[in-house]
Short mmCIF file of C-alpha atoms (C1' of nucleotides) in Angstrom, two decimals:
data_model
loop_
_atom_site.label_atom_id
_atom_site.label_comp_id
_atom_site.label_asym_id
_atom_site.label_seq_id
_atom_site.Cartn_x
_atom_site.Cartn_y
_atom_site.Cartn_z
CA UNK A 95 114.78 71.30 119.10
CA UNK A 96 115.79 72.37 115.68
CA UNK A 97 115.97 76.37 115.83
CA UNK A 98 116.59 76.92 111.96
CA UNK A 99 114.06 78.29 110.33
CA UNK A 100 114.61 77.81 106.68
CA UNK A 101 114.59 73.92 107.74
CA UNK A 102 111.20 74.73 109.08
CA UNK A 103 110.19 76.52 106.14
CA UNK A 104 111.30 73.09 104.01
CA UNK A 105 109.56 71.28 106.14
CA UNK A 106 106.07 73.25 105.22
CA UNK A 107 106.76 72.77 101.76
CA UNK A 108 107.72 69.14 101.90
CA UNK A 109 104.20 69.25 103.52
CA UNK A 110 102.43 71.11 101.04
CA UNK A 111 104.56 68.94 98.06
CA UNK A 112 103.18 65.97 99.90
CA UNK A 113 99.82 66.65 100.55
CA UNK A 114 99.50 67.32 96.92
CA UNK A 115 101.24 63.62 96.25
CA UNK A 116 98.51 62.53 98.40
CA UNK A 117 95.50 63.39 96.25
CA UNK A 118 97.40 62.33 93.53
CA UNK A 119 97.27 58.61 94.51
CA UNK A 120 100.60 58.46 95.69
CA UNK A 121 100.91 56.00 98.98
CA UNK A 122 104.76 56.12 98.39
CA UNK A 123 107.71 58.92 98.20
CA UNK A 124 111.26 59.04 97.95
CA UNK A 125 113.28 62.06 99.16
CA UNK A 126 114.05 63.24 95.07
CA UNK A 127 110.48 63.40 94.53
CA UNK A 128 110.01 65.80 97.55
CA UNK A 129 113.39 67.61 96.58
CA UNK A 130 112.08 68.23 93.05
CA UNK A 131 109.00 69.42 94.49
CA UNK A 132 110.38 71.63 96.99
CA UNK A 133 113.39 72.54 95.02
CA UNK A 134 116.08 71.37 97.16
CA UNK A 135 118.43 68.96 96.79
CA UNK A 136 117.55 64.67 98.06
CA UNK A 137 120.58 64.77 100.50
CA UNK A 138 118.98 68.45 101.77
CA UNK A 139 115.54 66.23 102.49
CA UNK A 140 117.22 63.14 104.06
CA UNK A 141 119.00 65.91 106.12
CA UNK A 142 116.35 67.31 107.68
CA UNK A 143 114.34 64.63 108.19
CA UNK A 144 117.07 63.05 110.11
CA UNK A 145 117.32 66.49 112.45
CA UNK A 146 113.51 65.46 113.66
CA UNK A 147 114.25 61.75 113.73
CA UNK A 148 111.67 60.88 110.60
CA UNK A 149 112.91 57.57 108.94
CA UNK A 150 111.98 55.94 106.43
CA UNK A 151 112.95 52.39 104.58
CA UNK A 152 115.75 51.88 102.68
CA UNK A 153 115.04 51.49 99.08
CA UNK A 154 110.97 51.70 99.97
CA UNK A 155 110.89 55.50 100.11
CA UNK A 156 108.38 56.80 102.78
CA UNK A 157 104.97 56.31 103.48
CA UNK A 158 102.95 59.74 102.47
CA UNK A 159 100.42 59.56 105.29
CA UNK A 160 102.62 58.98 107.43
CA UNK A 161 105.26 61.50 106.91
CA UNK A 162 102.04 63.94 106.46
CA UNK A 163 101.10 62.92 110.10
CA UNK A 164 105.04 63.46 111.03
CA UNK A 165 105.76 66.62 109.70
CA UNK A 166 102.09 67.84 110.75
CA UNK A 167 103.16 67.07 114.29
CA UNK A 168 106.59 68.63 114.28
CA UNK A 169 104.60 71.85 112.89
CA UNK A 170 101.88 72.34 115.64
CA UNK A 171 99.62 71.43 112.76
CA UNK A 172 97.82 68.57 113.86
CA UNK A 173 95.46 70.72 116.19
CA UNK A 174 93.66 73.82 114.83
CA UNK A 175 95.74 77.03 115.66
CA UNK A 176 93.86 80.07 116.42
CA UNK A 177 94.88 83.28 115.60
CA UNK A 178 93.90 87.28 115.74
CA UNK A 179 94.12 90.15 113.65
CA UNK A 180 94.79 93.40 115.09
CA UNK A 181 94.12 96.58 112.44
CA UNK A 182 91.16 96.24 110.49
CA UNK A 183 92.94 98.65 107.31
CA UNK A 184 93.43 96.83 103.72
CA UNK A 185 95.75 94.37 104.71
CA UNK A 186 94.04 93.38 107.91
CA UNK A 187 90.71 93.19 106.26
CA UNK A 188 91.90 90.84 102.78
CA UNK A 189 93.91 88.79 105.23
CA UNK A 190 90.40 88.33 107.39
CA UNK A 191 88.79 87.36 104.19
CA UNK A 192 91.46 85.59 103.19
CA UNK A 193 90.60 81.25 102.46
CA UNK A 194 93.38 80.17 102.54
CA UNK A 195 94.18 79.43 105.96
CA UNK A 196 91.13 76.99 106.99
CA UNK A 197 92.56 74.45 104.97
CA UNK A 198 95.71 74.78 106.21
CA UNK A 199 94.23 74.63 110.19
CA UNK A 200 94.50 77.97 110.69
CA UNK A 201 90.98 79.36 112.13
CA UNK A 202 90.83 83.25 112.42
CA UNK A 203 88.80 83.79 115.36
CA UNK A 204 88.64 87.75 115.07
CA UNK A 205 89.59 91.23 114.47
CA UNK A 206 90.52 94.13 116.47
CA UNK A 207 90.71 97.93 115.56
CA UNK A 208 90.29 101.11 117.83
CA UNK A 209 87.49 102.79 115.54
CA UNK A 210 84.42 101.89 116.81
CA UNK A 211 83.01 101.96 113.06
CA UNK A 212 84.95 99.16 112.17
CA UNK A 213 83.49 96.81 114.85
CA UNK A 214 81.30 93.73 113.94
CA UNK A 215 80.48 92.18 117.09
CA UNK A 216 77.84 89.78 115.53
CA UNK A 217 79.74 88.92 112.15
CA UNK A 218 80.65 85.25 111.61
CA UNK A 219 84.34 86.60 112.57
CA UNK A 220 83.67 89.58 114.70
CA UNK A 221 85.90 92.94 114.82
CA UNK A 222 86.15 93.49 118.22
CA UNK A 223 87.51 96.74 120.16
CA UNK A 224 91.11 96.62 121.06
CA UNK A 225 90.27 96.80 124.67
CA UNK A 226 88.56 93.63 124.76
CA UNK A 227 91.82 92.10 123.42
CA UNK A 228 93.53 90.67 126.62
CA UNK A 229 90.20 89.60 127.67
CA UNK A 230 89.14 87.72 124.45
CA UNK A 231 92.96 86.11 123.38
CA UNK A 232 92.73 84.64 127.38
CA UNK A 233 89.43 83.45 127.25
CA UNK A 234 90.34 81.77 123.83
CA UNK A 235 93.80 80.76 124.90
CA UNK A 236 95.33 82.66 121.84
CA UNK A 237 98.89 82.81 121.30
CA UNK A 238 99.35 84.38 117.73
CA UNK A 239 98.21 87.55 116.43
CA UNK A 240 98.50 89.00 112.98
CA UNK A 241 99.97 92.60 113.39
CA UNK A 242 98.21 95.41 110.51
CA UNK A 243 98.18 98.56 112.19
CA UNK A 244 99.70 101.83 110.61
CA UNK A 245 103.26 102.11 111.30
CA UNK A 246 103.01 104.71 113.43
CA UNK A 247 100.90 102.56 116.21
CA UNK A 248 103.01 99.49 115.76
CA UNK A 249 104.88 99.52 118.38
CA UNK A 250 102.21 101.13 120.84
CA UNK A 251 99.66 97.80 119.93
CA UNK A 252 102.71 95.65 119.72
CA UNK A 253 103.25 96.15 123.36
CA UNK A 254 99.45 95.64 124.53
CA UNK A 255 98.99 92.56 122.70
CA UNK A 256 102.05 91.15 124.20
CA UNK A 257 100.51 92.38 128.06
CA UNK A 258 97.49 90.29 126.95
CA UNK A 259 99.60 87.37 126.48
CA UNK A 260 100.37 86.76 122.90
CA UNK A 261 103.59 85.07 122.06
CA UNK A 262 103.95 85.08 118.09
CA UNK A 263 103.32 88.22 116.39
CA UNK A 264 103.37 88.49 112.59
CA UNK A 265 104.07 91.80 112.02
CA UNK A 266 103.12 93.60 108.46
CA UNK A 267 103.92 97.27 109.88
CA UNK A 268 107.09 98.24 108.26
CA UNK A 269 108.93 99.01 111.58
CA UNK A 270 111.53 96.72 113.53
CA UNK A 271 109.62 95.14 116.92
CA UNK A 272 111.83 95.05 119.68
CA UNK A 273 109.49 92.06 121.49
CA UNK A 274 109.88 90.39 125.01
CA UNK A 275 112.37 87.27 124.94
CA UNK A 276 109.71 85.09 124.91
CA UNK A 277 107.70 86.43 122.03
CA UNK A 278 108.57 85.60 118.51
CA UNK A 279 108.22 87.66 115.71
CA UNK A 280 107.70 87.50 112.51
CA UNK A 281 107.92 90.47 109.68
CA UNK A 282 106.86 90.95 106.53
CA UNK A 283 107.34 94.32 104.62
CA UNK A 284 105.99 94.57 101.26
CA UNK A 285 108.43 97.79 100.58
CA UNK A 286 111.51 95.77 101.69
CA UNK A 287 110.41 92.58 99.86
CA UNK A 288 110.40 94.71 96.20
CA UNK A 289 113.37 96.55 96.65
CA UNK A 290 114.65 92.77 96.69
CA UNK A 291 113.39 91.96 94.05
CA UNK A 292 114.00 95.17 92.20
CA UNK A 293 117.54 94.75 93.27
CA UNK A 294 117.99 91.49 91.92
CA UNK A 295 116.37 92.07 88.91
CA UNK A 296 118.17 94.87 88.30
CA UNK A 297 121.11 93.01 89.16
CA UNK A 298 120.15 90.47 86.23
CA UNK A 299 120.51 87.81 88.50
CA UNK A 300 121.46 84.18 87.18
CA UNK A 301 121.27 82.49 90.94
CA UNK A 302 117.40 83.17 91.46
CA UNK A 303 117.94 84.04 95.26
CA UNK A 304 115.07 80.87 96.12
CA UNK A 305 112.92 83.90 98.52
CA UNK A 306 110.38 82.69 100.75
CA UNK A 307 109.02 85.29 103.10
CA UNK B 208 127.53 91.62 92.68
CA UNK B 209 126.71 90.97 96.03
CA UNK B 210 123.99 88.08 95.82
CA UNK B 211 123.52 87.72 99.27
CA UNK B 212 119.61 88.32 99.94
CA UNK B 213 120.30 88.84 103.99
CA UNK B 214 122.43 90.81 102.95
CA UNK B 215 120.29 93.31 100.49
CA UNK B 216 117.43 92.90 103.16
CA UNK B 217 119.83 94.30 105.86
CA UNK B 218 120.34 97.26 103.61
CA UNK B 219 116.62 97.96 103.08
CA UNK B 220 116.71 98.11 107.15
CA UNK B 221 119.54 100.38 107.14
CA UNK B 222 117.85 102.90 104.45
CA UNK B 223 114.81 102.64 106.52
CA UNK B 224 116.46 103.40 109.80
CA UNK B 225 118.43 106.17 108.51
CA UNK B 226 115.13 107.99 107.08
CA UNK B 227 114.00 107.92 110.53
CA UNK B 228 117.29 109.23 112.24
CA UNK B 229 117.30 111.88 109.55
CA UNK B 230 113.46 112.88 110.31
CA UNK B 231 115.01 113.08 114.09
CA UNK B 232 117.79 115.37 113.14
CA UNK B 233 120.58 113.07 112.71
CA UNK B 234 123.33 114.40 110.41
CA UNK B 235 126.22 111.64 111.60
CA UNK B 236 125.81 108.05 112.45
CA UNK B 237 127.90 105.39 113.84
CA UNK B 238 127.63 102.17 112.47
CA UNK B 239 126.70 100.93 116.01
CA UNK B 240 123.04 103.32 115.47
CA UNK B 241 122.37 101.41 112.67
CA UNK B 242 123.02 98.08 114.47
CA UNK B 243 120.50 98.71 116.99
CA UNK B 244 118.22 99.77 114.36
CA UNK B 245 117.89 96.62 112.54
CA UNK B 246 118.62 94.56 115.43
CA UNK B 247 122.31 93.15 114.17
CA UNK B 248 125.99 93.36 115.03
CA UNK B 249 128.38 96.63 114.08
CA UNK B 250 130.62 94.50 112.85
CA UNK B 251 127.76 93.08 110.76
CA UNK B 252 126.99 96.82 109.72
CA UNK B 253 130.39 97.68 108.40
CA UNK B 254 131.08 94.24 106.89
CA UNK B 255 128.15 95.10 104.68
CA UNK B 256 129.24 98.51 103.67
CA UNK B 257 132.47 97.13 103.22
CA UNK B 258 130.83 94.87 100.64
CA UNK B 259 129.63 97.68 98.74
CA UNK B 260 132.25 100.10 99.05
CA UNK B 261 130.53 102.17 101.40
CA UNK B 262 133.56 104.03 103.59
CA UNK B 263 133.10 106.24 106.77
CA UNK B 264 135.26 108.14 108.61
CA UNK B 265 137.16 106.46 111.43
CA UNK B 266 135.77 107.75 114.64
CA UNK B 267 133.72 110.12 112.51
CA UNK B 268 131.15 107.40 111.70
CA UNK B 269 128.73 107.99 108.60
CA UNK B 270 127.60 111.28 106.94
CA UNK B 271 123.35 110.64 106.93
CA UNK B 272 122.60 111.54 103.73
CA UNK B 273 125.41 110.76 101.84
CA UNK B 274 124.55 106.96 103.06
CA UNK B 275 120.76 107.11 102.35
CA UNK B 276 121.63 108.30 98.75
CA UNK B 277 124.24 105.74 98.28
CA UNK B 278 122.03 102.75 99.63
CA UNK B 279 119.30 103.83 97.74
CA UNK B 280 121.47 103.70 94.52
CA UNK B 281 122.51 99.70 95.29
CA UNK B 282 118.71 99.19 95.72
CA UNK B 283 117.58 100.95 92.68
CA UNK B 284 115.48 103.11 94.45
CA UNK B 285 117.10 106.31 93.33
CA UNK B 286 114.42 106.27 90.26
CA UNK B 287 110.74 105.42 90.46
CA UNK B 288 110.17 101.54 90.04
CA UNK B 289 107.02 100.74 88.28
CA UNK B 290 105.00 97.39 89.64
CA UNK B 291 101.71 96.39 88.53
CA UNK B 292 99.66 93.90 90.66
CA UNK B 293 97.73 90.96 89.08
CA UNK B 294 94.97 89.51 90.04
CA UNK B 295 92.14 91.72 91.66
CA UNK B 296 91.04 89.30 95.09
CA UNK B 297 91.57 89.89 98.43
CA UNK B 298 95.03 90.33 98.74
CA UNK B 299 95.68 92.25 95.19
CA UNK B 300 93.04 95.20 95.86
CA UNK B 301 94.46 95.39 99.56
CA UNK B 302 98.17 96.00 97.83
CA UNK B 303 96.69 98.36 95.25
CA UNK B 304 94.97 100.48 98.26
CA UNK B 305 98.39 100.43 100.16
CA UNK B 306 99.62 103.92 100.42
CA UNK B 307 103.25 102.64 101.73
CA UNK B 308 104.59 101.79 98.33
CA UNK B 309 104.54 105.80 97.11
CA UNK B 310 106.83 106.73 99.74
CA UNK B 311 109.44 104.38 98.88
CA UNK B 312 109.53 105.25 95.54
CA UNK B 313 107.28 102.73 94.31
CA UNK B 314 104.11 103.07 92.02
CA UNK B 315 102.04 100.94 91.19
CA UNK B 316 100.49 101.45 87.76
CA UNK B 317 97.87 99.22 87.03
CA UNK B 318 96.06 96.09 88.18
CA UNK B 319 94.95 93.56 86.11
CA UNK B 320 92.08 90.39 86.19
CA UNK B 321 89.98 87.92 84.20
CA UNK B 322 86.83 89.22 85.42
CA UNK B 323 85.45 92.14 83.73
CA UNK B 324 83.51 92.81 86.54
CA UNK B 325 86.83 94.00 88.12
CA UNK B 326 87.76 95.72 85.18
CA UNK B 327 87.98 100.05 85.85
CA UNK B 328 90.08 101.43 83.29
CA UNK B 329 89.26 105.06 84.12
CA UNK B 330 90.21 104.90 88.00
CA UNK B 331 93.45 106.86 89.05
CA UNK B 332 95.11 102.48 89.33
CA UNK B 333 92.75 101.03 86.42
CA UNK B 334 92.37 98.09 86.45
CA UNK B 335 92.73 96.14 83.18
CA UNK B 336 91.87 93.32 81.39
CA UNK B 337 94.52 90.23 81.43
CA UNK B 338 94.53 90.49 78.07
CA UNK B 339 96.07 94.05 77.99
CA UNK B 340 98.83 93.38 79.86
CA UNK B 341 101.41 92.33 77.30
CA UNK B 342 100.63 95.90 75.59
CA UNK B 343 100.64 98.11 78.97
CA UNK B 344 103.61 96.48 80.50
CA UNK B 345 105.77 96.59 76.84
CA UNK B 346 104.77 100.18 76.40
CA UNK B 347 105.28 101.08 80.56
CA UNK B 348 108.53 99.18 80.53
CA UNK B 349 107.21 97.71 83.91
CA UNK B 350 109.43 94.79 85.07
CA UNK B 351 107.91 93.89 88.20
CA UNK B 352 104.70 92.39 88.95
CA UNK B 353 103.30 91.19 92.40
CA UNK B 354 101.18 88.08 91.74
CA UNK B 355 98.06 87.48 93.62
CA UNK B 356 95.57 85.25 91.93
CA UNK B 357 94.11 81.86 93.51
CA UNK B 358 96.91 79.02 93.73
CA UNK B 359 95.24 77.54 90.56
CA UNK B 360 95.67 79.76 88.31
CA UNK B 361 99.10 81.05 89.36
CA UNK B 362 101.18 78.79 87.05
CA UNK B 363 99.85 80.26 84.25
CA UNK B 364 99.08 83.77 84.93
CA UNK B 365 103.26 83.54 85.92
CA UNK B 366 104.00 81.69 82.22
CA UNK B 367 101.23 85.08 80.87
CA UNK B 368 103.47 87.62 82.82
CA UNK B 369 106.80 86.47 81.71
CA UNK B 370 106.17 85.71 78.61
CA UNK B 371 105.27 89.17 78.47
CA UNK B 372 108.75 90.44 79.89
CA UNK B 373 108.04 90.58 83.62
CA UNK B 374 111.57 90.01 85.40
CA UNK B 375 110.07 90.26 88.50
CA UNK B 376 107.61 88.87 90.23
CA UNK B 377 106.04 89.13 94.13
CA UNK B 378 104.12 86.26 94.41
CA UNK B 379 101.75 85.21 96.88
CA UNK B 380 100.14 82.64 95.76
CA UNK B 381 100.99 79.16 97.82
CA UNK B 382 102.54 77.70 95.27
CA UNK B 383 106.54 76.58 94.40
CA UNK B 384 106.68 79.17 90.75
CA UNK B 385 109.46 77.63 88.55
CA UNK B 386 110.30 81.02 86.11
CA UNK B 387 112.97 81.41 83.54
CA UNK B 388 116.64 81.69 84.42
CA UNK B 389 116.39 85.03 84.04
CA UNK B 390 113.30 85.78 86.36
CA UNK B 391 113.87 86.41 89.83
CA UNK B 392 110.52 85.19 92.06
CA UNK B 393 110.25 85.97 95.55
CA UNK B 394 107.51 84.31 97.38
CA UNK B 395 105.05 85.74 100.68
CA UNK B 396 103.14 81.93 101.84
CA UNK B 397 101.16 83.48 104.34
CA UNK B 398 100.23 80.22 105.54
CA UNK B 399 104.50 79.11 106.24
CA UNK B 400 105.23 82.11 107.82
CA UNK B 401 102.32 81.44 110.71
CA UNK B 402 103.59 78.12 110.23
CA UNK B 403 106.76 78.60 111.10
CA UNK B 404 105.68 81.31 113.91
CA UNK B 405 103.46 78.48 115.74
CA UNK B 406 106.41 76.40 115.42
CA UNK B 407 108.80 78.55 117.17
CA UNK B 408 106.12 79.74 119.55
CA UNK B 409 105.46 76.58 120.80
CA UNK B 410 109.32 75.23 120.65
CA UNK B 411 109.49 78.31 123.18
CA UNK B 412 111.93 79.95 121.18
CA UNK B 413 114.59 81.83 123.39
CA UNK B 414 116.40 82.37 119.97
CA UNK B 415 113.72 84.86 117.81
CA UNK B 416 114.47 83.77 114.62
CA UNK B 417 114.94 87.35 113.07
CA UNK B 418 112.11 86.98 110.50
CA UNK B 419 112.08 89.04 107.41
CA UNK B 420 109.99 87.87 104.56
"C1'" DG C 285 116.69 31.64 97.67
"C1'" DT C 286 120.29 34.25 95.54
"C1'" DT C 287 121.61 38.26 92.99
"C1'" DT C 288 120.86 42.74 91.58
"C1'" DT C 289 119.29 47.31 92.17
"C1'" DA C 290 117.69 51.52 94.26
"C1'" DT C 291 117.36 54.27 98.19
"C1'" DT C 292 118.18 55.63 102.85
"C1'" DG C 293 121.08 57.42 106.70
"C1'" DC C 294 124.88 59.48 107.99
"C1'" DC C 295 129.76 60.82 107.97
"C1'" DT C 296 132.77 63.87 105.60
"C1'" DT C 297 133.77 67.78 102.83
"C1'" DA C 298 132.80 72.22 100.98
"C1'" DG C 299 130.73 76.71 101.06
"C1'" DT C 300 128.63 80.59 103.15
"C1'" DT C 301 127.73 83.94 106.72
"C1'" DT C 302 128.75 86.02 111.02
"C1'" DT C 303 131.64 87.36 114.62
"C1'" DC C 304 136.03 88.60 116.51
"C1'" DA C 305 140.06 91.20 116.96
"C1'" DC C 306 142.95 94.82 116.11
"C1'" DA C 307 145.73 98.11 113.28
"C1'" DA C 308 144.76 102.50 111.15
"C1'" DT C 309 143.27 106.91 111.86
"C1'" DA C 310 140.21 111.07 112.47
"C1'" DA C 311 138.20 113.81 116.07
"C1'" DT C 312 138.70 115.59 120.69
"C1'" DT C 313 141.10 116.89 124.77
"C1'" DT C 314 144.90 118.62 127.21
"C1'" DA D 97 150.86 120.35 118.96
"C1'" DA D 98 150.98 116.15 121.46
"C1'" DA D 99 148.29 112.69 123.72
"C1'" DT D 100 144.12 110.39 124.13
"C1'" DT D 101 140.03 108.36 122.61
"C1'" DA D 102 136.47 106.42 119.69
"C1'" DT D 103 135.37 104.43 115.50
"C1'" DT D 104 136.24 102.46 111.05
"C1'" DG D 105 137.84 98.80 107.79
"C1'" DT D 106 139.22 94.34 107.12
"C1'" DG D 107 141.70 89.89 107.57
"C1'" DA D 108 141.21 85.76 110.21
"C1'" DA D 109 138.53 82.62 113.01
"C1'" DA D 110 134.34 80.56 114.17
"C1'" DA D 111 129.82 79.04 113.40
"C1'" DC D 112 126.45 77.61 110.59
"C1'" DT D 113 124.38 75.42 106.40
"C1'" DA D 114 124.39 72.65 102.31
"C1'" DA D 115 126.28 69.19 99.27
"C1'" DG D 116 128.76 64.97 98.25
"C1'" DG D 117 129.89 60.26 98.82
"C1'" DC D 118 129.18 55.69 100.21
"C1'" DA D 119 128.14 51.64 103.33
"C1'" DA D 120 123.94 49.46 104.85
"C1'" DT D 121 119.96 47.37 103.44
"C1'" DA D 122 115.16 46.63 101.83
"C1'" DA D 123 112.71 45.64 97.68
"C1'" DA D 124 112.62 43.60 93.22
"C1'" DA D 125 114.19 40.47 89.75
"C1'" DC D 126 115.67 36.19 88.45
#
DNA sequence: GTTTTATTGCCTTAGTTTTCACAATAATTT
DNA sequence: AAATTATTGTGAAAACTAAGGCAATAAAAC
């Protein structure tokens, strides 16, 4: 099991780079078309490929679908993944309305808050209480929530939504989670992404630091 | 010029963790605090100081304050850093609402859209015509932008931006941006990252892939 | 059907990042 | 004030990641 996770995040964008190919017309690919696409280097895409055992044919390139189907696979992608939101505030509520993630499989099946005006039982994606979390996430066999609660519950909801069973978290509170062993997690914080970039920038960087949250 | 971004990241986690042990009281801290903090080594801790010429005192550790000021310095946050947000959907107005950026030292001044419908140029954030933003961002000196419009437009509302002398952009639209040498892009795919958690959640992951976007 | 050509697959080399180990030394104890 | 202890600072080693190079070989050309 390959455990490094900027070859996973290649492998999404070969996907997307692919997928794109696809409704193009394209039937065939060779790895310098998918290097140019993702920005990598052919050698980097024969590389990983090779870690999950995805061959193609010397001189022929590989098949599009196919590799589509592959990668798909290797990503979980090839069934729809359901997922949670927990905090109803800005970012809860864009990423809720947010289309992006149907096409890509991704089916939001709800949203959780503790203030009862928030809650929606009856809307096509309801906003549920927080205590019918562990209830709802084990009747629906959910495994990955969406964290976008004010810092200063983070940790507090962090801990009950792991109790209920989830095992990914992707966590846009601007606090370190200290999860179980078994629970992944995955942060994103806006502040710490632009000082980055401010950092860079002000560093007039040359070597564009390739950034992909 | 340190140009490692795990590096600068670990730093933002530092600054952030030392805010909080300074809230608590803290006047000295050993670099093995910090570790715990932002989940890494101590050697990793000092290693990065070293980097930057940050010194301590053997077996007296690391004066608080002295270390938030210098860290803040290396990230530029030491003066106000001016980011406008483009593109008014989902995802921009959430960012514009976010009241975490002030605390950091971060303002955002204006947003901007192609839809005068948006368009608010007396709120306390106006929001501006696309068209303006050559003239506001010249006369603002703002060098950052986060980019949030739809995937289609985002190649060129990014060519708009830069053309305009953005060295900086956030950009979360799912698409691979290919700026200037000189611009640094940093990208949030909301769709990888739950790719890459479902991925990891399902591989079991023992190893938490220490996720920072 | 033979030759040429382009591309994969993988082994080797290079580069980067993290961890280890320990001398140097400032604070604390005796 | 001497001895002890805890912590830094950093060079060296290890681990990890990416790039380069080339034999094997499938497709295309002749």
């Amino acid at each position: 099991m390959v455990m490094n996770r900027k070859c996973i995040i290649r492998l999404s964008r070969y996907k997307n780079a692919l997928k794109r190919l696809k409704s193009l017309g394209f039937v065939k690919v060779f790895s310098g078309n998918l290097a140019d696409a993702a920005g990598v280097t052919s050698s980097q895409v024969r590389k990983d490929f090779s870690l999950f055992g995805i061959t193609g044919n010397r001189r022929g390139g590989y098949r599009v679908d196919e590799l589509i189907e592959r990668i798909s696979l290797i990503l979980g992608k090839n069934e729809l993944q359901k997922v949670v939101i927990v905090g109803m505030g800005n970012i809860g509520k864009a990423l809720m309305r947010y289309r992006g993630f149907e096409a890509g499989g991704i089916k939001v099946l709800a949203g959780f808050d503790i203030d009862p005006a928030k809650y929606n039982k009856l809307a096509e994606i309801p906003i549920l209480p927080l205590e019918d979390f562990r209830e709802f996430v084990q009747s629906q066999g959910v495994k990955i929530a969406i964290l976008a609660v004010p810092d200063v519950s983070a940790h507090h909801v962090s801990e009950v939504i792991i109790s209920a069973g989830i095992k990914g978290i992707l966590n846009f509170a601007p606090i370190q989670l200290r999860g179980a062993d078994d629970v992944v997690v995955s942060s994103i914080n806006l502040e710490v992404e632009l000082e980055n970039l401010i950092y860079f920038v002000n560093a007039g960087a040359k070597t564009e630091p390739e950034i992909e949250a």
